[in-house]
């Protein structure tokens, strides 16, 4: 019978697999299809079952046309082998997570219409002339890095639980495994803490929000109250959803800086005790958590409620951008410096982080923090998230601390991605697709031995200028595609021209998924920047510094 082949001869998978060999023949997609797996492959099997059953065009039986096999010889626990044969698809992996990634690959070998169940071109009998097929091939695959993350700031702007789940879907689809949920900041506290109701009543809402760019003077505000928070039930729902996609959720509770929302609800947590508002514009604020015992009591109570919600090994404690102005003139902080024999406020920052680390370690958790946690010495077991370039990463790795790479230069998806004058307003900077693609998470200063401390990398999305879910997607796609390949694919398999072709093909899938994305961004960095635009970007680059 005649068959339509829905896949290109060269598979278009993103991130590109370690090795793929095309074989002769096709696997016919015809009804019914047998799918068999046992509990070892519960998550991956269930995912595939649900995926194939969207739109009810495929009837599944428990034959083994598609089969899951445990293969202990696969070295990387996240690795897999996918073998498409004329009458069989075999998924081999050592773990459910490895098999899950085989399923994500298989998904990309199916027509995009499967994404929303609109694919109807499947035969109900072998005799019809309409069959969809998958090219026979063997794919052997494993990730380059163990930490493959995406971050989302829900404090500056908040997004619905449904949207957070879609964000997690996208992470999983691209074989990334970590969602860094930035839950608290100066402009809003977004996680329910039952012991402190004013976090919900006061810290979760700001009276109004800056309109336009921060650099537009004079500042104007929209006059609209904005905010909200995720209940603990919602958080549990998100975390369970993420688990069903092999995604770990790392919550971030910011300290000692970016704490103005919490301080607005409980002024005693600051140094001055003065009443402040939840921040209405962007930037760095002087109202940071005081180092007195009351603040630690509060933070420990907060963490006591946060810990049981997140099975993640890590809790992100922030640590960035904590101006020491108030600590310098605060009697209690100055006393703390004396009694603890600290040199200055930088060492006080180290005291703060180390004390929280000790607490979290005692509860079986590890801390991760922005690279400012290197200030005044690194807490003993901390993992560093290196965002201000790579210096912090080098320093931490040399001290044998684990590192996640998120330098602004390659990982800040809130930066402009194109020189198109129609681009929506962004915070500044310039991070085109090609630059993300070219990122090497291992800093050149590190030896092979030291490089082992680089766990991986993450794309960050800060949302000062990103009020809607559509806009989040626009900033994330296609740069997340590049990031997924940075953390998954071997350098020798990477090729930008080939990647761009795959992105264009992938966009069809995004269309069916109804995911927004930026298009026509494939310019080489700098090439299309007009003189006028150059100044424009320079302006933002300076502001950003
Ligand atoms: C930094 C801040 C962040 C802000 C972002 C904007 C970090 C670790 N800190 O100034 O709060 O939203 O950049 O790009 O990124």
Coordinates of C-alpha atoms and ligand atoms in Angstrom, one line a residue:
X1 CA 0.0 0.0 0.0
X2 CA 1.0 3.5 -0.7
X3 CA 2.1 5.5 2.4
X4 CA 2.7 9.1 3.2
X5 CA 6.0 9.7 4.9
X6 CA 5.6 12.5 7.4
X7 CA 9.1 12.8 8.5
X8 CA 12.1 14.1 6.6
X9 CA 14.8 11.6 5.7
X10 CA 17.1 13.4 8.2
X11 CA 15.1 13.7 11.4
X12 CA 14.6 17.2 12.7
X13 CA 15.0 16.5 16.4
X14 CA 15.7 19.3 18.9
X15 CA 18.0 19.0 20.8
X16 CA 20.0 17.0 18.3
X17 CA 20.7 13.5 19.5
X18 CA 24.2 12.0 20.1
X19 CA 23.8 9.6 17.1
X20 CA 21.1 8.8 14.6
X21 CA 21.3 6.2 11.8
X22 CA 18.7 6.0 9.1
X23 CA 17.6 2.5 8.2
X24 CA 15.5 1.2 5.3
X25 CA 11.8 1.0 5.6
X26 CA 9.0 2.6 7.6
X27 CA 7.0 2.0 10.7
X28 CA 3.4 2.3 9.6
X29 CA 1.1 4.2 11.9
X30 CA -2.1 2.2 11.6
X31 CA -4.9 1.2 13.9
X32 CA -4.7 -0.4 16.3
X33 CA -1.2 0.1 17.8
X34 CA 0.0 -2.0 20.6
X35 CA 1.8 -0.2 23.5
X36 CA 3.2 -2.2 26.4
X37 CA 5.2 -1.1 29.4
X38 CA 5.4 -2.0 33.1
X39 CA 5.7 0.1 36.2
X40 CA 9.4 0.6 35.6
X41 CA 8.4 2.9 32.8
X42 CA 5.2 4.3 34.3
X43 CA 5.8 8.0 33.7
X44 CA 7.2 7.6 30.2
X45 CA 4.6 5.0 29.2
X46 CA 1.7 6.9 30.6
X47 CA 2.9 10.1 28.8
X48 CA 3.1 8.3 25.4
X49 CA -0.3 6.6 25.9
X50 CA -1.9 10.0 26.7
X51 CA -0.1 11.6 23.8
X52 CA -1.2 9.1 21.2
X53 CA -4.7 9.1 22.5
X54 CA -5.3 12.8 22.0
X55 CA -8.0 13.2 19.5
X56 CA -9.0 9.5 19.8
X57 CA -7.7 8.7 16.3
X58 CA -5.4 6.0 17.5
X59 CA -6.7 2.9 19.3
X60 CA -4.2 1.3 21.6
X61 CA -4.0 -2.3 22.5
X62 CA -1.5 -4.0 24.9
X63 CA 0.5 -5.7 22.2
X64 CA 4.1 -4.7 21.9
X65 CA 4.3 -2.8 18.6
X66 CA 5.8 0.0 20.8
X67 CA 7.8 -1.6 23.5
X68 CA 9.8 -0.4 26.5
X69 CA 12.9 -2.4 27.5
X70 CA 15.1 -2.0 30.6
X71 CA 18.7 -1.8 29.5
X72 CA 21.2 -1.7 32.3
X73 CA 24.1 -1.3 29.9
X74 CA 23.1 2.3 29.0
X75 CA 25.6 4.3 30.9
X76 CA 23.8 7.6 31.5
X77 CA 20.7 7.3 33.6
X78 CA 19.0 10.0 31.4
X79 CA 20.2 8.3 28.1
X80 CA 18.1 6.0 25.9
X81 CA 18.1 4.1 22.6
X82 CA 15.2 4.4 20.2
X83 CA 14.9 1.9 17.5
X84 CA 12.2 2.4 14.8
X85 CA 11.8 -0.8 12.8
X86 CA 9.2 -1.8 10.1
X87 CA 6.9 -3.4 12.6
X88 CA 8.2 -2.3 16.0
X89 CA 9.4 0.6 18.0
X90 CA 11.7 -0.3 20.8
X91 CA 12.6 2.2 23.6
X92 CA 15.5 1.0 25.7
X93 CA 16.6 2.9 28.8
X94 CA 18.0 2.3 32.3
X95 CA 15.5 4.6 33.9
X96 CA 12.0 5.9 33.4
X97 CA 13.6 9.3 32.8
X98 CA 15.8 8.0 30.0
X99 CA 12.7 6.4 28.4
X100 CA 10.8 9.6 28.8
X101 CA 13.4 11.3 26.7
X102 CA 13.1 8.6 24.0
X103 CA 9.3 9.3 24.0
X104 CA 10.1 13.0 23.5
X105 CA 12.2 12.1 20.5
X106 CA 9.5 9.8 19.1
X107 CA 7.1 12.6 19.6
X108 CA 9.1 14.8 17.3
X109 CA 9.1 12.1 14.7
X110 CA 5.4 12.1 14.5
X111 CA 3.4 14.8 12.5
X112 CA 2.9 18.0 14.5
X113 CA -0.9 17.5 14.4
X114 CA -0.5 14.8 17.0
X115 CA 0.2 17.6 19.5
X116 CA -3.4 18.6 19.7
X117 CA -5.0 15.4 18.5
X118 CA -6.0 16.9 15.1
X119 CA -4.1 14.3 13.1
X120 CA -6.8 12.3 11.3
X121 CA -4.8 10.7 8.5
X122 CA -4.5 7.3 10.0
X123 CA -5.8 4.2 8.5
X124 CA -8.2 1.9 10.2
X125 CA -7.4 -0.9 7.9
X126 CA -4.2 -2.0 6.2
X127 CA -5.9 -1.8 2.9
X128 CA -6.4 1.9 2.7
X129 CA -4.0 4.0 0.8
X130 CA -3.7 6.4 3.6
X131 CA -1.0 5.5 6.1
X132 CA 1.3 7.8 8.0
X133 CA 4.8 6.3 8.5
X134 CA 7.9 6.9 10.5
X135 CA 11.2 6.4 8.8
X136 CA 13.1 3.5 10.3
X137 CA 16.1 4.6 12.3
X138 CA 18.2 4.0 15.4
X139 CA 18.9 6.8 17.8
X140 CA 21.3 6.6 20.7
X141 CA 21.2 9.6 22.9
X142 CA 22.2 11.0 26.3
X143 CA 22.6 14.6 27.7
X144 CA 25.8 16.5 27.9
X145 CA 24.9 18.1 31.3
X146 CA 22.8 16.9 34.2
X147 CA 21.3 20.3 35.1
X148 CA 19.2 21.6 32.2
X149 CA 17.0 24.4 33.5
X150 CA 14.6 27.2 32.7
X151 CA 13.7 30.0 35.2
X152 CA 10.6 32.1 35.4
X153 CA 10.0 35.2 37.5
X154 CA 6.4 35.3 38.7
X155 CA 7.0 38.1 41.1
X156 CA 7.3 41.0 38.7
X157 CA 4.4 39.6 36.7
X158 CA 2.3 36.6 37.7
X159 CA 1.1 33.8 35.4
X160 CA -1.7 31.3 35.8
X161 CA -1.2 27.8 37.1
X162 CA -2.2 26.4 33.7
X163 CA 0.4 28.5 32.1
X164 CA 3.1 27.3 34.5
X165 CA 2.1 23.8 33.6
X166 CA 2.5 24.7 29.9
X167 CA 5.9 26.1 30.7
X168 CA 6.8 22.8 32.3
X169 CA 5.5 21.0 29.2
X170 CA 7.9 23.0 27.1
X171 CA 10.8 22.3 29.4
X172 CA 10.1 18.5 29.3
X173 CA 9.5 18.5 25.5
X174 CA 13.0 19.8 25.1
X175 CA 14.5 17.2 27.5
X176 CA 15.3 19.8 30.1
X177 CA 14.8 18.7 33.7
X178 CA 14.6 21.7 36.0
X179 CA 12.1 24.5 36.5
X180 CA 13.5 27.4 38.7
X181 CA 10.4 29.1 40.1
X182 CA 11.3 32.7 41.2
X183 CA 8.5 33.2 43.8
X184 CA 9.4 36.2 45.8
X185 CA 10.8 39.7 45.0
X186 CA 10.4 43.4 45.9
X187 CA 7.3 43.6 43.7
X188 CA 5.4 40.7 45.1
X189 CA 5.4 37.6 47.3
X190 CA 3.7 34.8 45.4
X191 CA 3.7 31.7 47.6
X192 CA 1.2 31.2 50.4
X193 CA 2.7 30.9 53.8
X194 CA 0.0 30.0 56.3
X195 CA 1.8 31.3 59.4
X196 CA 2.1 34.7 57.9
X197 CA -1.2 35.8 56.5
X198 CA 0.0 39.3 55.7
X199 CA 2.3 37.9 53.0
X200 CA -1.0 37.0 51.2
X201 CA -2.9 40.1 52.2
X202 CA -0.1 42.8 51.8
X203 CA 3.1 41.4 50.2
X204 CA 1.3 39.8 47.3
X205 CA -0.1 43.0 45.9
X206 CA 1.4 46.3 44.7
X207 CA -0.7 49.4 44.3
X208 CA 0.4 50.2 40.8
X209 CA 3.1 49.4 38.2
X210 CA 5.6 51.4 36.2
X211 CA 4.4 52.1 32.6
X212 CA 7.0 51.9 29.8
X213 CA 10.7 51.5 30.3
X214 CA 12.5 52.4 33.5
X215 CA 14.8 54.8 31.5
X216 CA 11.8 56.8 30.3
X217 CA 11.6 59.8 32.6
X218 CA 9.6 61.0 34.4
X219 CA 8.3 57.7 35.6
X220 CA 4.6 57.0 35.1
X221 CA 2.4 54.5 36.8
X222 CA -0.8 52.7 35.7
X223 CA -2.8 53.3 38.9
X224 CA -3.9 49.6 39.0
X225 CA -3.5 47.3 41.9
X226 CA -1.7 44.2 40.7
X227 CA -0.9 40.8 42.3
X228 CA -1.9 37.5 43.6
X229 CA -0.2 34.4 44.9
X230 CA -0.1 30.6 44.5
X231 CA -1.9 28.7 47.3
X232 CA 0.0 25.7 48.7
X233 CA -2.6 23.5 47.0
X234 CA -1.7 25.1 43.7
X235 CA 2.0 24.7 44.4
X236 CA 1.5 21.0 45.1
X237 CA -0.5 20.6 41.9
X238 CA 2.3 22.2 39.9
X239 CA 5.0 20.1 41.6
X240 CA 3.1 16.9 41.0
X241 CA 2.5 17.9 37.4
X242 CA 6.2 18.5 37.0
X243 CA 7.1 15.1 38.5
X244 CA 4.9 13.5 35.8
X245 CA 7.2 15.1 33.3
X246 CA 10.5 14.3 35.1
X247 CA 10.9 18.0 35.8
X248 CA 12.3 19.1 39.2
X249 CA 10.9 22.4 40.6
X250 CA 13.4 24.5 42.5
X251 CA 11.6 27.2 44.5
X252 CA 13.4 30.5 45.1
X253 CA 12.8 32.5 48.2
X254 CA 14.9 35.6 47.9
X255 CA 17.1 36.8 50.8
X256 CA 18.6 39.0 52.1
X257 CA 17.9 41.4 49.2
X258 CA 14.9 41.7 46.9
X259 CA 12.8 41.4 50.1
X260 CA 10.8 44.7 50.0
X261 CA 7.4 42.9 49.5
X262 CA 7.9 40.8 52.7
X263 CA 9.1 43.9 54.6
X264 CA 6.1 45.8 53.5
X265 CA 3.9 43.2 55.2
X266 CA 6.2 42.8 58.3
X267 CA 8.2 46.0 58.7
X268 CA 10.1 44.5 61.6
X269 CA 11.9 42.2 59.1
X270 CA 13.9 45.2 57.8
X271 CA 16.5 47.2 59.6
X272 CA 14.7 50.5 60.0
X273 CA 11.2 49.2 60.9
X274 CA 9.7 51.8 58.7
X275 CA 6.6 51.1 56.7
X276 CA 7.4 50.6 53.0
X277 CA 5.2 49.7 50.0
X278 CA 5.5 46.7 47.8
X279 CA 7.7 48.0 45.0
X280 CA 6.0 49.5 42.0
X281 CA 8.9 49.9 39.8
X282 CA 12.0 47.8 38.9
X283 CA 15.5 47.9 40.2
X284 CA 17.5 47.2 43.3
X285 CA 16.1 48.3 46.7
X286 CA 17.7 49.1 50.0
X287 CA 15.1 47.5 52.2
X288 CA 16.7 44.1 52.7
X289 CA 16.2 41.6 55.5
X290 CA 17.9 42.6 58.8
X291 CA 20.3 40.1 60.3
X292 CA 18.5 40.1 63.7
X293 CA 17.2 36.8 65.1
X294 CA 13.6 37.7 64.5
X295 CA 14.2 37.7 60.7
X296 CA 15.8 34.3 60.9
X297 CA 12.9 33.0 62.9
X298 CA 10.6 34.3 60.1
X299 CA 12.7 32.8 57.4
X300 CA 12.9 29.4 59.1
X301 CA 9.1 29.4 59.5
X302 CA 8.7 30.2 55.9
X303 CA 11.2 27.5 54.9
X304 CA 9.4 25.0 57.2
X305 CA 6.3 25.5 55.0
X306 CA 8.2 25.6 51.7
X307 CA 10.3 22.4 52.2
X308 CA 7.5 19.9 52.4
X309 CA 6.0 21.3 49.1
X310 CA 9.1 20.7 47.0
X311 CA 10.8 17.3 46.8
X312 CA 13.8 19.0 45.1
X313 CA 17.2 18.6 46.7
X314 CA 17.7 22.3 46.2
X315 CA 16.1 25.4 47.6
X316 CA 17.2 28.6 45.9
X317 CA 17.9 31.3 48.5
X318 CA 18.5 34.2 46.1
X319 CA 21.4 36.2 47.5
X320 CA 21.8 38.7 44.7
X321 CA 21.8 42.4 44.7
X322 CA 21.6 43.1 48.5
X323 CA 22.8 46.7 49.1
X324 CA 24.4 47.0 52.4
X325 CA 23.3 50.6 53.1
X326 CA 20.8 49.7 55.8
X327 CA 23.1 47.1 57.4
X328 CA 25.8 49.8 57.7
X329 CA 23.6 52.0 59.8
X330 CA 21.7 49.3 61.7
X331 CA 22.7 48.8 65.3
X332 CA 21.6 45.2 65.3
X333 CA 23.5 44.3 62.2
X334 CA 26.6 46.1 63.5
X335 CA 26.3 44.2 66.8
X336 CA 26.1 41.0 64.8
X337 CA 29.3 41.9 63.0
X338 CA 31.0 42.4 66.3
X339 CA 29.7 39.4 68.2
X340 CA 30.4 37.1 65.3
X341 CA 33.8 38.6 64.7
X342 CA 33.0 39.5 61.1
X343 CA 35.1 42.0 59.1
X344 CA 32.3 43.9 57.4
X345 CA 28.8 43.7 55.8
X346 CA 30.1 41.4 53.1
X347 CA 31.0 38.9 55.7
X348 CA 27.6 39.5 57.3
X349 CA 26.1 38.5 54.0
X350 CA 28.1 35.3 54.2
X351 CA 27.0 34.8 57.8
X352 CA 23.3 35.2 56.7
X353 CA 23.6 32.7 53.9
X354 CA 25.6 30.2 55.9
X355 CA 23.1 30.3 58.7
X356 CA 20.3 29.6 56.3
X357 CA 22.3 26.9 54.7
X358 CA 22.9 25.2 58.0
X359 CA 19.2 25.3 58.7
X360 CA 18.3 23.9 55.3
X361 CA 21.0 21.2 55.4
X362 CA 19.6 20.1 58.8
X363 CA 16.3 19.5 56.9
X364 CA 18.0 17.5 54.2
X365 CA 18.1 20.3 51.6
X366 CA 21.0 22.0 49.8
X367 CA 21.2 25.6 48.9
X368 CA 21.7 27.2 45.5
X369 CA 22.2 30.9 45.2
X370 CA 23.1 33.7 42.8
X371 CA 26.9 34.3 42.6
X372 CA 26.8 37.1 45.2
X373 CA 26.8 34.3 47.7
X374 CA 30.5 34.2 47.1
X375 CA 30.7 37.5 48.9
X376 CA 32.7 37.3 52.1
X377 CA 33.3 33.5 51.6
X378 CA 31.1 30.7 50.3
X379 CA 28.7 28.7 52.5
X380 CA 30.2 25.3 52.9
X381 CA 27.9 23.2 50.7
X382 CA 26.4 25.8 48.4
X383 CA 25.9 25.5 44.7
X384 CA 26.5 28.8 42.8
X385 CA 24.3 30.1 40.0
X386 CA 26.6 32.2 38.0
X387 CA 24.8 35.1 36.4
X388 CA 27.3 38.1 36.4
X389 CA 29.5 36.6 33.7
X390 CA 31.6 33.6 34.5
X391 CA 34.0 34.8 37.2
X392 CA 31.9 33.5 40.0
X393 CA 31.6 30.2 38.3
X394 CA 35.4 29.9 38.0
X395 CA 35.9 30.9 41.6
X396 CA 33.3 28.5 42.9
X397 CA 34.5 25.5 40.7
X398 CA 38.1 26.1 41.8
X399 CA 36.8 25.9 45.4
X400 CA 35.2 22.5 44.4
X401 CA 31.6 23.9 44.6
X402 CA 29.0 22.9 42.1
X403 CA 27.9 25.6 39.6
X404 CA 25.0 26.2 37.3
X405 CA 25.7 28.6 34.5
X406 CA 23.3 31.5 33.7
X407 CA 25.5 34.4 32.6
X408 CA 23.5 37.4 31.3
X409 CA 25.6 37.3 28.1
X410 CA 24.0 34.0 26.9
X411 CA 21.2 33.1 29.2
X412 CA 19.0 36.2 29.8
X413 CA 15.9 35.7 27.7
X414 CA 14.5 39.1 28.9
X415 CA 17.1 40.8 26.6
X416 CA 16.2 41.9 23.1
X417 CA 16.5 39.0 20.6
X418 CA 16.3 41.0 17.4
X419 CA 17.1 44.5 16.0
X420 CA 13.6 44.7 14.5
X421 CA 12.2 48.1 15.4
X422 CA 8.8 46.4 16.1
X423 CA 10.3 44.3 18.9
X424 CA 8.2 44.7 22.1
X425 CA 10.0 46.7 24.8
X426 CA 12.6 44.6 26.7
X427 CA 14.8 45.3 29.7
X428 CA 17.8 46.0 27.5
X429 CA 20.8 44.0 26.3
X430 CA 21.0 42.0 23.1
X431 CA 20.8 38.2 23.0
X432 CA 20.0 36.8 19.6
X433 CA 19.4 33.2 19.0
X434 CA 22.8 32.5 17.5
X435 CA 24.5 33.8 20.6
X436 CA 22.5 31.5 22.9
X437 CA 23.3 28.6 20.5
X438 CA 27.0 29.3 20.7
X439 CA 27.1 29.2 24.4
X440 CA 29.6 26.8 26.0
X441 CA 28.7 26.4 29.7
X442 CA 32.3 25.3 30.6
X443 CA 34.4 28.5 31.2
X444 CA 37.7 28.3 29.4
X445 CA 39.7 28.9 32.6
X446 CA 38.7 25.6 34.1
X447 CA 40.7 22.4 33.9
X448 CA 39.0 19.1 32.9
X449 CA 38.9 18.2 36.6
X450 CA 37.4 21.6 37.6
X451 CA 34.8 21.4 34.8
X452 CA 33.1 18.6 36.5
X453 CA 31.7 21.1 39.0
X454 CA 29.7 22.8 36.1
X455 CA 26.4 20.9 36.5
X456 CA 24.8 22.6 33.5
X457 CA 23.0 25.8 32.5
X458 CA 19.7 27.5 32.5
X459 CA 17.8 30.2 30.6
X460 CA 16.4 32.9 32.8
X461 CA 13.2 34.9 32.2
X462 CA 12.8 38.0 34.4
X463 CA 9.4 39.5 33.7
X464 CA 9.6 43.3 34.6
X465 CA 8.7 44.0 31.0
X466 CA 6.7 40.8 30.3
X467 CA 3.2 41.2 31.5
X468 CA 1.4 38.5 29.5
X469 CA 1.7 34.7 28.9
X470 CA 1.9 35.3 25.2
X471 CA 4.8 37.6 25.7
X472 CA 6.6 35.1 27.9
X473 CA 6.4 32.5 25.1
X474 CA 7.6 35.1 22.6
X475 CA 10.7 35.8 24.7
X476 CA 11.4 32.1 25.4
X477 CA 10.8 30.7 21.9
X478 CA 13.0 30.1 20.0
X479 CA 15.8 30.8 22.4
X480 CA 14.9 27.9 24.6
X481 CA 15.4 25.6 21.6
X482 CA 19.0 26.8 21.4
X483 CA 19.5 26.4 25.2
X484 CA 18.1 22.9 25.1
X485 CA 20.8 22.0 22.6
X486 CA 23.5 23.8 24.6
X487 CA 22.8 21.6 27.6
X488 CA 22.0 18.4 25.8
X489 CA 23.9 18.0 22.5
X490 CA 27.5 17.2 22.0
X491 CA 29.6 20.1 20.6
X492 CA 30.6 18.1 17.5
X493 CA 26.9 17.6 16.6
X494 CA 26.1 21.3 16.7
X495 CA 25.8 23.4 13.6
X496 CA 23.9 26.7 13.6
X497 CA 22.8 26.6 10.0
X498 CA 21.4 23.2 10.4
X499 CA 19.8 24.2 13.7
X500 CA 18.0 27.1 12.1
X501 CA 16.4 24.7 9.6
X502 CA 15.3 22.5 12.5
X503 CA 13.9 25.6 14.3
X504 CA 11.8 26.5 11.2
X505 CA 10.4 22.9 11.2
X506 CA 9.9 23.0 14.9
X507 CA 7.8 26.1 14.6
X508 CA 5.1 24.0 12.9
X509 CA 4.8 22.1 16.1
X510 CA 4.6 25.3 18.1
X511 CA 1.8 26.5 15.8
X512 CA -0.2 23.3 16.6
X513 CA 0.6 23.7 20.3
X514 CA -0.5 27.3 20.1
X515 CA 2.8 28.5 21.5
X516 CA 3.8 32.0 20.5
X517 CA 7.4 32.5 19.2
X518 CA 9.6 35.1 17.7
X519 CA 10.3 34.6 14.0
X520 CA 12.9 35.8 11.6
X521 CA 15.6 36.1 14.2
X522 CA 18.3 34.3 12.4
X523 CA 20.5 37.3 11.7
X524 CA 24.1 37.0 12.6
X525 CA 24.9 39.0 15.7
X526 CA 25.7 42.6 14.8
X527 CA 25.2 42.2 11.1
X528 CA 21.8 43.8 10.9
X529 CA 22.3 46.5 13.5
X530 CA 21.9 49.9 11.9
X531 CA 23.8 52.9 13.3
X532 CA 20.6 54.1 14.9
X533 CA 20.0 50.7 16.5
X534 CA 23.5 50.4 17.7
X535 CA 23.0 53.5 19.9
X536 CA 19.7 52.1 21.1
X537 CA 21.4 48.9 22.3
X538 CA 24.3 50.8 23.7
X539 CA 21.9 52.8 25.8
X540 CA 20.4 49.7 27.3
X541 CA 23.7 48.0 27.7
X542 CA 24.9 50.9 29.8
X543 CA 21.8 51.0 31.9
X544 CA 22.1 47.3 32.5
X545 CA 25.7 47.7 33.8
Ligands
LIG1 C1 19.2 41.3 37.7 C2 18.4 40.8 38.9 C3 17.0 40.5 38.6 C4 16.4 41.3 37.5 C5 17.3 40.9 36.2 C6 16.9 41.6 35.0 C7 19.5 38.6 38.8 C8 20.1 37.4 39.6 N1 19.1 39.6 39.5 O1 19.4 42.7 37.9 O2 16.2 40.6 39.8 O3 15.1 41.0 37.2 O4 18.7 41.1 36.5 O5 17.6 41.2 33.9 O6 19.4 38.5 37.6

